[in-house]
PDB file of C-alpha atoms in Angstrom:
ATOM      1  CA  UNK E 134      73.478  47.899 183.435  1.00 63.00           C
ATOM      2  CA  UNK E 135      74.901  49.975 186.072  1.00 84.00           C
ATOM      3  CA  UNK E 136      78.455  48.338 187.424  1.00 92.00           C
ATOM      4  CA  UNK E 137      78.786  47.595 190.901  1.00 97.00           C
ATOM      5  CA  UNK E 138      82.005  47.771 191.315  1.00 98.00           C
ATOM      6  CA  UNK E 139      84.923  48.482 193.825  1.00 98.00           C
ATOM      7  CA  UNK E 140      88.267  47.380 194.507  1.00 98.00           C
ATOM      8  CA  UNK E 141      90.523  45.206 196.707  1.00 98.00           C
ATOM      9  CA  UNK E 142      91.120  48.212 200.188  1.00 98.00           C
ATOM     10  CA  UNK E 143      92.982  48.741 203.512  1.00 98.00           C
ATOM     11  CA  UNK E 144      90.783  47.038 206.003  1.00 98.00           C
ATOM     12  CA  UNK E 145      91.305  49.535 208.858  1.00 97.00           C
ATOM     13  CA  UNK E 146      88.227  51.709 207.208  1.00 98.00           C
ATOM     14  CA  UNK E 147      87.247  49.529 203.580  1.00 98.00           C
ATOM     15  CA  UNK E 148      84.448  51.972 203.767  1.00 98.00           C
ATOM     16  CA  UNK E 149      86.110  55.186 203.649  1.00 98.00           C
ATOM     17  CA  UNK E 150      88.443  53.661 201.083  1.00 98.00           C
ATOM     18  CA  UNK E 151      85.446  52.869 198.881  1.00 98.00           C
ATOM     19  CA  UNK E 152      84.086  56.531 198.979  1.00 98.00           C
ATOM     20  CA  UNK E 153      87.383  57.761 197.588  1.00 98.00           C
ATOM     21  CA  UNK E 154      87.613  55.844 194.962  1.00 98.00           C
ATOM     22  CA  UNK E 155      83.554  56.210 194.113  1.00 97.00           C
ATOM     23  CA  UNK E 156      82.712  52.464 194.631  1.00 98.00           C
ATOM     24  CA  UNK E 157      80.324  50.656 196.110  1.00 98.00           C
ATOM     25  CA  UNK E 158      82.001  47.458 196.542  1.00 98.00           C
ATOM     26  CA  UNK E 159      85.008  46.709 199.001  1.00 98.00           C
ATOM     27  CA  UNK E 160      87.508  43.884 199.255  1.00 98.00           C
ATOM     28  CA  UNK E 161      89.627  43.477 202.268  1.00 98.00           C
ATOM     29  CA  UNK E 162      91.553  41.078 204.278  1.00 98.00           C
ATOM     30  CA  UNK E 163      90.977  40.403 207.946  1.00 98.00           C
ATOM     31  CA  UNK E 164      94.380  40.789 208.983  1.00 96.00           C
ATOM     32  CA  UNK E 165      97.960  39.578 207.572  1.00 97.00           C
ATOM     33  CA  UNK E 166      96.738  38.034 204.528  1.00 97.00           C
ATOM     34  CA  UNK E 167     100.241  35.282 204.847  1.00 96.00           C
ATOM     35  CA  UNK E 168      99.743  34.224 208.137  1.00 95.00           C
ATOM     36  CA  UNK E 169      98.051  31.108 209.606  1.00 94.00           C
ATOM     37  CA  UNK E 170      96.922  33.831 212.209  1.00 94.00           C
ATOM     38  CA  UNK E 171      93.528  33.853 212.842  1.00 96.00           C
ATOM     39  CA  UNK E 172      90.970  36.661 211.434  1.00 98.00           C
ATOM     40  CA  UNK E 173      91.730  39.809 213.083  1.00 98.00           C
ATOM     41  CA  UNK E 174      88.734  42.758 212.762  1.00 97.00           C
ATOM     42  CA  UNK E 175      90.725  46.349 212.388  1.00 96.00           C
ATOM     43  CA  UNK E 176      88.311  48.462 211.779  1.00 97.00           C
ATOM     44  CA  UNK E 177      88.150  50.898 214.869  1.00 95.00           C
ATOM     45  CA  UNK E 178      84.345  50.134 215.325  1.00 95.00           C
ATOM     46  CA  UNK E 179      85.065  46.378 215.531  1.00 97.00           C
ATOM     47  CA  UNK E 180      82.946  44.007 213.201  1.00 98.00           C
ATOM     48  CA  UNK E 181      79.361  45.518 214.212  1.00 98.00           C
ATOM     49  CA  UNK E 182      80.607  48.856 213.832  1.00 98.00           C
ATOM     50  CA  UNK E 183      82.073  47.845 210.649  1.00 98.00           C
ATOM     51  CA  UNK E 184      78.940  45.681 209.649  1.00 98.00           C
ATOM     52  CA  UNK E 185      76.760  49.300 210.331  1.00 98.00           C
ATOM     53  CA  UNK E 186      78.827  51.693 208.273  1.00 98.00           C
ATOM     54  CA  UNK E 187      78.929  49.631 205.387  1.00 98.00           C
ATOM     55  CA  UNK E 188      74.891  49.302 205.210  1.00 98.00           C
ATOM     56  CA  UNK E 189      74.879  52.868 205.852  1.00 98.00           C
ATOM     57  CA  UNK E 190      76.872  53.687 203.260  1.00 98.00           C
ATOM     58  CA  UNK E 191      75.613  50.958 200.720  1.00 98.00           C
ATOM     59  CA  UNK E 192      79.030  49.463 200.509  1.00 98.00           C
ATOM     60  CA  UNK E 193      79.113  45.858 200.017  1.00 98.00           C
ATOM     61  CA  UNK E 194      82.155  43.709 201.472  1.00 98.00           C
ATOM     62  CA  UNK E 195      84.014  40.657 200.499  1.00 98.00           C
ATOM     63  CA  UNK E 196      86.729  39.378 202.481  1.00 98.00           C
ATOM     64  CA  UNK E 197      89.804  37.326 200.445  1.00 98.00           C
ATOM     65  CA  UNK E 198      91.081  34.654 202.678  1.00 98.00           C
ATOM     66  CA  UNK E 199      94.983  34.213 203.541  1.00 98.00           C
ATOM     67  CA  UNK E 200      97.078  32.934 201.051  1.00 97.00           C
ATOM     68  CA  UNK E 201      98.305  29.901 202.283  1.00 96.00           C
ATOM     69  CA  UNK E 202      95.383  28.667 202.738  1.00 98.00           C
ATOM     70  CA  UNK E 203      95.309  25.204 200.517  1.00 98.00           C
ATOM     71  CA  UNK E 204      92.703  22.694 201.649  1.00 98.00           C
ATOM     72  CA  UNK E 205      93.597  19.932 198.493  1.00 98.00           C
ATOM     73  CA  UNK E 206      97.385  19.461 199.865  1.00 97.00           C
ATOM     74  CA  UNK E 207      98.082  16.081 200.785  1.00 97.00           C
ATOM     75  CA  UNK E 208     100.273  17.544 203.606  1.00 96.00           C
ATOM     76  CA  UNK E 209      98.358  17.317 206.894  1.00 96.00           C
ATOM     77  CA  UNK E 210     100.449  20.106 208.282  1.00 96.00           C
ATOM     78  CA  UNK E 211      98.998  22.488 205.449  1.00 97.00           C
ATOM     79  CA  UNK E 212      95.432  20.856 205.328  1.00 97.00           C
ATOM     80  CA  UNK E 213      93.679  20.520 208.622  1.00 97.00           C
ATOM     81  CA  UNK E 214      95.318  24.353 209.928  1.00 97.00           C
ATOM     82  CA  UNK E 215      93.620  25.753 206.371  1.00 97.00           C
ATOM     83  CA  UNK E 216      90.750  24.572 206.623  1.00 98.00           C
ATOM     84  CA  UNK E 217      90.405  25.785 210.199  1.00 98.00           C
ATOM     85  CA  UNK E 218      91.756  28.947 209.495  1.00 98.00           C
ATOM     86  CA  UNK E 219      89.552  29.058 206.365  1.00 98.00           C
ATOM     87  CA  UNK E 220      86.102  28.221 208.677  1.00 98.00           C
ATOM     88  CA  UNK E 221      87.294  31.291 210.822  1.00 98.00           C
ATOM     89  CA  UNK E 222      87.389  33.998 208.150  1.00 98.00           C
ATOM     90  CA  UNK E 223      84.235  32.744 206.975  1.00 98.00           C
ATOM     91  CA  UNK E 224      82.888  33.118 210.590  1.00 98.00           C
ATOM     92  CA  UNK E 225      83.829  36.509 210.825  1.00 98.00           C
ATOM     93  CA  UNK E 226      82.683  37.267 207.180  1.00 98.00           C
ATOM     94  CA  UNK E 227      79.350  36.759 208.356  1.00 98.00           C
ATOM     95  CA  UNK E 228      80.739  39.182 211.513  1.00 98.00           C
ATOM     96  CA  UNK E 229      81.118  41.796 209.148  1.00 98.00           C
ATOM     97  CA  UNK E 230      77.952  41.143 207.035  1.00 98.00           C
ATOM     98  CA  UNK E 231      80.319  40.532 203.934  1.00 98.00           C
ATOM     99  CA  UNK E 232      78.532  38.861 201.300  1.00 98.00           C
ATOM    100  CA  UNK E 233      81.084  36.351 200.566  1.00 98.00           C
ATOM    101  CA  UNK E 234      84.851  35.026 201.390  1.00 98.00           C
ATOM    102  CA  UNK E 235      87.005  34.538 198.120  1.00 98.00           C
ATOM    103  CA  UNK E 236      89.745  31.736 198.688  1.00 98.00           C
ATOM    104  CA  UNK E 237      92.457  30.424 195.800  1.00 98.00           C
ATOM    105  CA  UNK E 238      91.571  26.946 194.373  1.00 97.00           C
ATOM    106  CA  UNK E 239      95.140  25.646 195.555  1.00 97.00           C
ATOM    107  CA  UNK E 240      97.354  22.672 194.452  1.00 96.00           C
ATOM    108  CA  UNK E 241      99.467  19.895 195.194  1.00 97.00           C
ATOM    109  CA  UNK E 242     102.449  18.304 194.281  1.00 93.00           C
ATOM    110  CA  UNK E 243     103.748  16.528 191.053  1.00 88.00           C
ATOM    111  CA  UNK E 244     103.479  13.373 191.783  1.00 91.00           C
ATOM    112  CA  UNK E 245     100.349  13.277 193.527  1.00 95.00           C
ATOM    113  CA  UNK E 246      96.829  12.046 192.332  1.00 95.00           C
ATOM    114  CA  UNK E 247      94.473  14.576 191.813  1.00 95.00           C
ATOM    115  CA  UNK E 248      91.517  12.669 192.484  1.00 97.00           C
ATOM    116  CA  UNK E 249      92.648  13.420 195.850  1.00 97.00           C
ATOM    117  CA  UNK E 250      93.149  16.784 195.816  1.00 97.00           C
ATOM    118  CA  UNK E 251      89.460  17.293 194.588  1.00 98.00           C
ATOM    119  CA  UNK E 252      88.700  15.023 197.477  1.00 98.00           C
ATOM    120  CA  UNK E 253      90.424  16.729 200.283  1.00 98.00           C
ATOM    121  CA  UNK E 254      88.259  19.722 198.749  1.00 98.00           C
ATOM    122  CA  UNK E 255      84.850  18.020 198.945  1.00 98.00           C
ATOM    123  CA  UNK E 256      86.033  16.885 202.494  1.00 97.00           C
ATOM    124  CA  UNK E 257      86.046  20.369 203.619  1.00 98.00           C
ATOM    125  CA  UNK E 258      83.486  21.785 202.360  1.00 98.00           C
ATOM    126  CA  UNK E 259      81.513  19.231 204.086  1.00 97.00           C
ATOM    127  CA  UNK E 260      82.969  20.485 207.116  1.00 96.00           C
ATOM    128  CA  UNK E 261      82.410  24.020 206.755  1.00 97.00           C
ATOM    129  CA  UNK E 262      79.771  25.667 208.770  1.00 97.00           C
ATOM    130  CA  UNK E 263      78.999  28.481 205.845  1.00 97.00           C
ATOM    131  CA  UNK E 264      76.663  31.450 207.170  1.00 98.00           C
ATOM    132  CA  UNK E 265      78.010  33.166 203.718  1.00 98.00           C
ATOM    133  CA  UNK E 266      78.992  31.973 200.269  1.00 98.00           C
ATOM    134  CA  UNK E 267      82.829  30.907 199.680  1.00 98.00           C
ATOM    135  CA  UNK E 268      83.785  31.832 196.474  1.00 98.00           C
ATOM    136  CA  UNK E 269      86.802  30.061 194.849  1.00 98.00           C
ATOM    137  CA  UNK E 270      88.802  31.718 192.655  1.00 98.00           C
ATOM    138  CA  UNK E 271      90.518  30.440 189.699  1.00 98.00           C
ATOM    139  CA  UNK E 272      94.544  30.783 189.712  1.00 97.00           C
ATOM    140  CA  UNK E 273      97.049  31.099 186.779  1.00 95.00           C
ATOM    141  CA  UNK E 274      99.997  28.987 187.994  1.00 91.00           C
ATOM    142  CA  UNK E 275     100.775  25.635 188.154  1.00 86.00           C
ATOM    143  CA  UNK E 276     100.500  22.417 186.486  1.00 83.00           C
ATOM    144  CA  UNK E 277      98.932  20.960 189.657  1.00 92.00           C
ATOM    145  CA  UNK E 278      96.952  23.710 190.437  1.00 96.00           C
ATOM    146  CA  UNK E 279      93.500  23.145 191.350  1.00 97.00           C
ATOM    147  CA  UNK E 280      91.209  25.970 189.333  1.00 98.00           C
ATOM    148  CA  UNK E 281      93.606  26.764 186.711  1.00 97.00           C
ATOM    149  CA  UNK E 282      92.762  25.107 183.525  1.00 96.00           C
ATOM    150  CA  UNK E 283      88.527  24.862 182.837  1.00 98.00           C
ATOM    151  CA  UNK E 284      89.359  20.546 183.057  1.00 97.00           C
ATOM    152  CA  UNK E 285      90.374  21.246 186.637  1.00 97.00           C
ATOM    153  CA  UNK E 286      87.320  23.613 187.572  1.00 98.00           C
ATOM    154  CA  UNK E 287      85.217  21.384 186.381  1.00 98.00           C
ATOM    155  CA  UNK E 288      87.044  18.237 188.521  1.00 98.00           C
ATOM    156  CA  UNK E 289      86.570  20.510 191.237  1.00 98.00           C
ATOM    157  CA  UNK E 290      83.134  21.691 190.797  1.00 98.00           C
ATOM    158  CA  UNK E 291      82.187  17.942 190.606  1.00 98.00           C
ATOM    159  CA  UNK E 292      83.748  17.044 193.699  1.00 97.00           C
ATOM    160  CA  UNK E 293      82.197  20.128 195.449  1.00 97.00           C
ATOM    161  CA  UNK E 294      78.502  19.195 193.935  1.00 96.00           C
ATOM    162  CA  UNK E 295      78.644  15.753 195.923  1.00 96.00           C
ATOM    163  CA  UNK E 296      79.242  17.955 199.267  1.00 95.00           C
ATOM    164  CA  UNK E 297      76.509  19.194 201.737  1.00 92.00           C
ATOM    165  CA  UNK E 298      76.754  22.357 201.585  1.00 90.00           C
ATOM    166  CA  UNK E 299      77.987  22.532 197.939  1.00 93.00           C
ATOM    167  CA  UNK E 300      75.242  25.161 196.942  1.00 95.00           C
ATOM    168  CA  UNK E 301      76.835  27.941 198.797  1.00 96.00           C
ATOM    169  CA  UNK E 302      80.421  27.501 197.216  1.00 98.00           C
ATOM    170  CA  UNK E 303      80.344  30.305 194.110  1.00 98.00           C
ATOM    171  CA  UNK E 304      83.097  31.582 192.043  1.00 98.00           C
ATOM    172  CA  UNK E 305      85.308  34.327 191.497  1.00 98.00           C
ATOM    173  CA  UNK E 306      86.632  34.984 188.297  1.00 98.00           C
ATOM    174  CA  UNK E 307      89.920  36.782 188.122  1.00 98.00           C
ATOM    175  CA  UNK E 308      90.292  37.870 183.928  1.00 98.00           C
ATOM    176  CA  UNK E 309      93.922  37.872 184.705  1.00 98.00           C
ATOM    177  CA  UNK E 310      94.544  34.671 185.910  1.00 98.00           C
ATOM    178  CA  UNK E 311      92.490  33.573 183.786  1.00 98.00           C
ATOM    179  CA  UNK E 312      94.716  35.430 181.219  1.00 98.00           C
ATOM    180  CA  UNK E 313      97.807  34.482 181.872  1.00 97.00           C
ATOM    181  CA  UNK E 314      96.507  30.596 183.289  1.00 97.00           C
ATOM    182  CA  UNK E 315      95.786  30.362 179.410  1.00 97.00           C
ATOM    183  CA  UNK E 316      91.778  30.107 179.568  1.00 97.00           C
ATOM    184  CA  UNK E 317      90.911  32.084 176.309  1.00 98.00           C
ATOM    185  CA  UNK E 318      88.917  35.277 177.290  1.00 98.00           C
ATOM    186  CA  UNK E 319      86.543  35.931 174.756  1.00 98.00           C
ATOM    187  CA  UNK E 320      84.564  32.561 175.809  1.00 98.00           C
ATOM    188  CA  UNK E 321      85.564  32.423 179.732  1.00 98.00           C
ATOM    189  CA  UNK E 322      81.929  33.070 181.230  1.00 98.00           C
ATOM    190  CA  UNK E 323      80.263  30.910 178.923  1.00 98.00           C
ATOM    191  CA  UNK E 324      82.853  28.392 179.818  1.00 98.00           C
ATOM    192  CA  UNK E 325      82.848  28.735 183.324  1.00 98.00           C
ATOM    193  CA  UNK E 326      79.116  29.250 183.665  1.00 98.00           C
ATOM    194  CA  UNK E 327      78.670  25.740 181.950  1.00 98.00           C
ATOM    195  CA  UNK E 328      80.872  24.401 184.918  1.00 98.00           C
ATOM    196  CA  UNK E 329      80.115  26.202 187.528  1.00 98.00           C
ATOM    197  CA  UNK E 330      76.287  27.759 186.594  1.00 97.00           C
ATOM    198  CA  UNK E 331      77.633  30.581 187.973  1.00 98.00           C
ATOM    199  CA  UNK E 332      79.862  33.531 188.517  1.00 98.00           C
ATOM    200  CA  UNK E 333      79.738  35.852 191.773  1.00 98.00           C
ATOM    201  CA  UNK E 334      82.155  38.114 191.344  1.00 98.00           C
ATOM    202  CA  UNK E 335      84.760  38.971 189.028  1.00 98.00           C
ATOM    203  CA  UNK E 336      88.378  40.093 189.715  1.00 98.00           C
ATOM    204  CA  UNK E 337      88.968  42.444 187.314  1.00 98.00           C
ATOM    205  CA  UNK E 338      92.808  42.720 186.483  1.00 98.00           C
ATOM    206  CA  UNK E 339      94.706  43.336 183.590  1.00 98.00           C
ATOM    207  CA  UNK E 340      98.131  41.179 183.417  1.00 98.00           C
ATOM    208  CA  UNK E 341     101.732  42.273 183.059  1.00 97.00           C
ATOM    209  CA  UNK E 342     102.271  38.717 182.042  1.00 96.00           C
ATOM    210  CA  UNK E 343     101.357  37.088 178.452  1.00 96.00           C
ATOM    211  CA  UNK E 344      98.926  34.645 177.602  1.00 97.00           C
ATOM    212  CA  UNK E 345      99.391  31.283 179.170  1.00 96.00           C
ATOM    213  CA  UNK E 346     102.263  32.275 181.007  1.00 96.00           C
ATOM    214  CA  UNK E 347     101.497  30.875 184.346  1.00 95.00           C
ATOM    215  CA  UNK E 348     102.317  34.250 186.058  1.00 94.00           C
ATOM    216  CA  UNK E 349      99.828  36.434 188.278  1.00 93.00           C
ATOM    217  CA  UNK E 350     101.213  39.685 187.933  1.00 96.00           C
ATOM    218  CA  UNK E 351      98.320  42.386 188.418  1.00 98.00           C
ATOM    219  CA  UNK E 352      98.258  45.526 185.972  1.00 97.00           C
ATOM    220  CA  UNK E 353      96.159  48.977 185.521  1.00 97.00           C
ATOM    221  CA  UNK E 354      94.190  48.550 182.904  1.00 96.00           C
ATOM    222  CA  UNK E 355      95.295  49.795 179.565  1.00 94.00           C
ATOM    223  CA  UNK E 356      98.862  48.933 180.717  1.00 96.00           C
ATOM    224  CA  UNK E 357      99.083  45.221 180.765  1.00 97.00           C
ATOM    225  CA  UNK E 358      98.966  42.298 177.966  1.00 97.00           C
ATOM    226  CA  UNK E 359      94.700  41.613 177.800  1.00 98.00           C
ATOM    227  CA  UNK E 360      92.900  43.005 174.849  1.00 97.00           C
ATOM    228  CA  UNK E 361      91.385  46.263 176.279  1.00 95.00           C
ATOM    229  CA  UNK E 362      87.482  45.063 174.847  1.00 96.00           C
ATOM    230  CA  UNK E 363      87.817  41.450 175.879  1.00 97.00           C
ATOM    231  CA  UNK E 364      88.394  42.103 179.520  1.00 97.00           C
ATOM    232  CA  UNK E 365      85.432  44.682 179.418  1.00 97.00           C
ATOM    233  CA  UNK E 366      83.706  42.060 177.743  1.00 97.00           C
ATOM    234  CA  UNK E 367      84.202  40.028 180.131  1.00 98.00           C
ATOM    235  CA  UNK E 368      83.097  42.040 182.729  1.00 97.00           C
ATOM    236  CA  UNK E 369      79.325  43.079 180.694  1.00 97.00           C
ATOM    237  CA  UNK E 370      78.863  39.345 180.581  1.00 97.00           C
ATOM    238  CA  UNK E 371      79.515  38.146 183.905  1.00 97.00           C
ATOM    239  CA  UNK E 372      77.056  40.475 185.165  1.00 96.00           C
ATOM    240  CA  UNK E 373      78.404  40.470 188.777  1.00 98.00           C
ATOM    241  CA  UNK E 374      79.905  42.521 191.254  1.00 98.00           C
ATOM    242  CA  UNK E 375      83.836  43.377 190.094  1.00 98.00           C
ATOM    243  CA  UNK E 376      86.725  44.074 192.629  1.00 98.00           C
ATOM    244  CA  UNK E 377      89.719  46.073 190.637  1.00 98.00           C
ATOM    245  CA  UNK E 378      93.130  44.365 192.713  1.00 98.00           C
ATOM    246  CA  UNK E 379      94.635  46.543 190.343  1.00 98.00           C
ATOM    247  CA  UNK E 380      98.157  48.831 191.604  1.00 97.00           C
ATOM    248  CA  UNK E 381      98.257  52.590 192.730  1.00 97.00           C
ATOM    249  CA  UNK E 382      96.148  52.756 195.345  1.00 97.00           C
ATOM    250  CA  UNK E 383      93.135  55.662 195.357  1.00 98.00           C
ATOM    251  CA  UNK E 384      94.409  57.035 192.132  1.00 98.00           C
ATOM    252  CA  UNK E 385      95.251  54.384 190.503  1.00 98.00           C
ATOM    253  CA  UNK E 386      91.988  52.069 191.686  1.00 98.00           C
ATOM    254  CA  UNK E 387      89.445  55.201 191.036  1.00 98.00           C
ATOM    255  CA  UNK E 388      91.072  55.259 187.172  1.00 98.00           C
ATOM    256  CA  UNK E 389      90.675  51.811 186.809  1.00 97.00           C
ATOM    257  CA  UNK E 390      87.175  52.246 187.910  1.00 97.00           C
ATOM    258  CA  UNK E 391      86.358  55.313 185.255  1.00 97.00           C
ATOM    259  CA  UNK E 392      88.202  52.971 182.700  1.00 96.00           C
ATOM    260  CA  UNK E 393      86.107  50.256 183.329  1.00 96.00           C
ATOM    261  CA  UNK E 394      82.314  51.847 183.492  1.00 95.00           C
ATOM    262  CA  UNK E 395      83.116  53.884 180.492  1.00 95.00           C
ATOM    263  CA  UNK E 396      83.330  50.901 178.852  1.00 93.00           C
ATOM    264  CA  UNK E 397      81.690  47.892 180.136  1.00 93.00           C
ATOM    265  CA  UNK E 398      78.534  49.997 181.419  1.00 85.00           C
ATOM    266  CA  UNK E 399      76.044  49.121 179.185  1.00 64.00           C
TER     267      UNK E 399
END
């Protein structure tokens, strides 16, 4: 099987950034990826220009949503502004004609229930207008943490099946969160796929971190702590679209992409 594959990009031209590096899939963000700014389209064209050149090109896009986004808080001051924020990069996802918007599971706080936190998730995605898929992503830190350990993906998934609109939430699996979040590699997609039914794309990352260590630190691969054939493994079994958010930029990405169809091609 022939990898589609690309890698996390600048967004001012995602589509010349995916020619360099020989892929034919391209991450971006749509504008300052720590703000609770909204969605901001930088590609010179604007999004229908953008939306054109990657169709001519055959470049698919995903778009990964701010980071502070975290619709389970308790915290109304971090809740209701993420979830709007989160409904406008999905709007202008669809803008773009990206074929999905990848957001972190999120967490709250020590003391709090999370059989509210799950709740406050099923809440807004019962909100959501979705003209494309959301894809959450699993996340190596934190006790608390939403989509870290497979008992808390599957809390969540739960949650999110009772939700209108629950059929058009996916998942994005990131081998090294999942790494370092202590989810044992060699079984992940069988894991998750029992949970979840599916995978949409995969975030392929090795770790600077070790095992279980909580840590999200992003590494070339060959360089970090994963087992070289168990995060190619992972990657023939998944058998969906893969994003490198790996360091270096154009050389670095384009290596990482060599690396990882010489071996997980199959």
């Amino acid at each position: 099987m022939a990898l589609h594959i690309g890698a996390h990009v600048d967004q001012e031209d995602p589509i010349a950034e995916a020619q360099a590096r020989g892929a034919s899939v391209a991450q971006i963000f749509l504008g300052d990826p720590q703000s609770y700014k909204g969605p901001v389209i930088r590609f010179e064209g604007g999004a229908e220009g953008l939306k054109a050149r990657a169709a001519e090109a055959g470049v698919d896009l995903y778009v990964h949503a701010p980071y502070p986004i975290n619709v389970a808080s308790f915290n109304n001051r971090i809740r209701i502004p993420g979830r709007k924020l989160l409904q406008q990069h999905v709007s202008a996802a669809a803008e773009i004609g990206a074929k999905g918007v990848v957001v972190h599971g999120g967490h709250i706080g020590a003391d709090e229930d999370a059989a509210k936190g799950f709740d406050n998730w099923r809440k807004c995605i019962d909100g959501l207008d979705m003209p494309v898929p959301l894809l959450i992503e699993n996340t190596a830190g934190g006790d608390n943490a939403m989509a870290r350990r497979l008992e808390a993906i599957a809390r969540l998934w739960e949650a999110i099946g009772q939700a209108s609109g629950g059929d058009t939430v996916g998942f994005c699996l990131d081998t090294c969160h999942a790494y370092a979040g202590g989810i044992e590699l060699p079984t992940v997609v069988d894991q998750i796929k029992a949970i979840t039914g599916r995978i949409d794309l995969v975030h392929a990352n090795d770790s600077r971190d070790t095992f279980d260590s909580g840590a999200d630190r992003h590494a070339n691969f060959g360089s970090g702590s994963i087992d070289e054939e168990e995060l190619a493994a992972v990657v023939r079994a998944a058998q969906a679209p893969v994003v490198c958010e790996t360091p270096g930029g154009v050389e670095g990405q384009s290596a990482d992409i060599t690396w990882l169809r010489e071996r997980a091609e199959g």
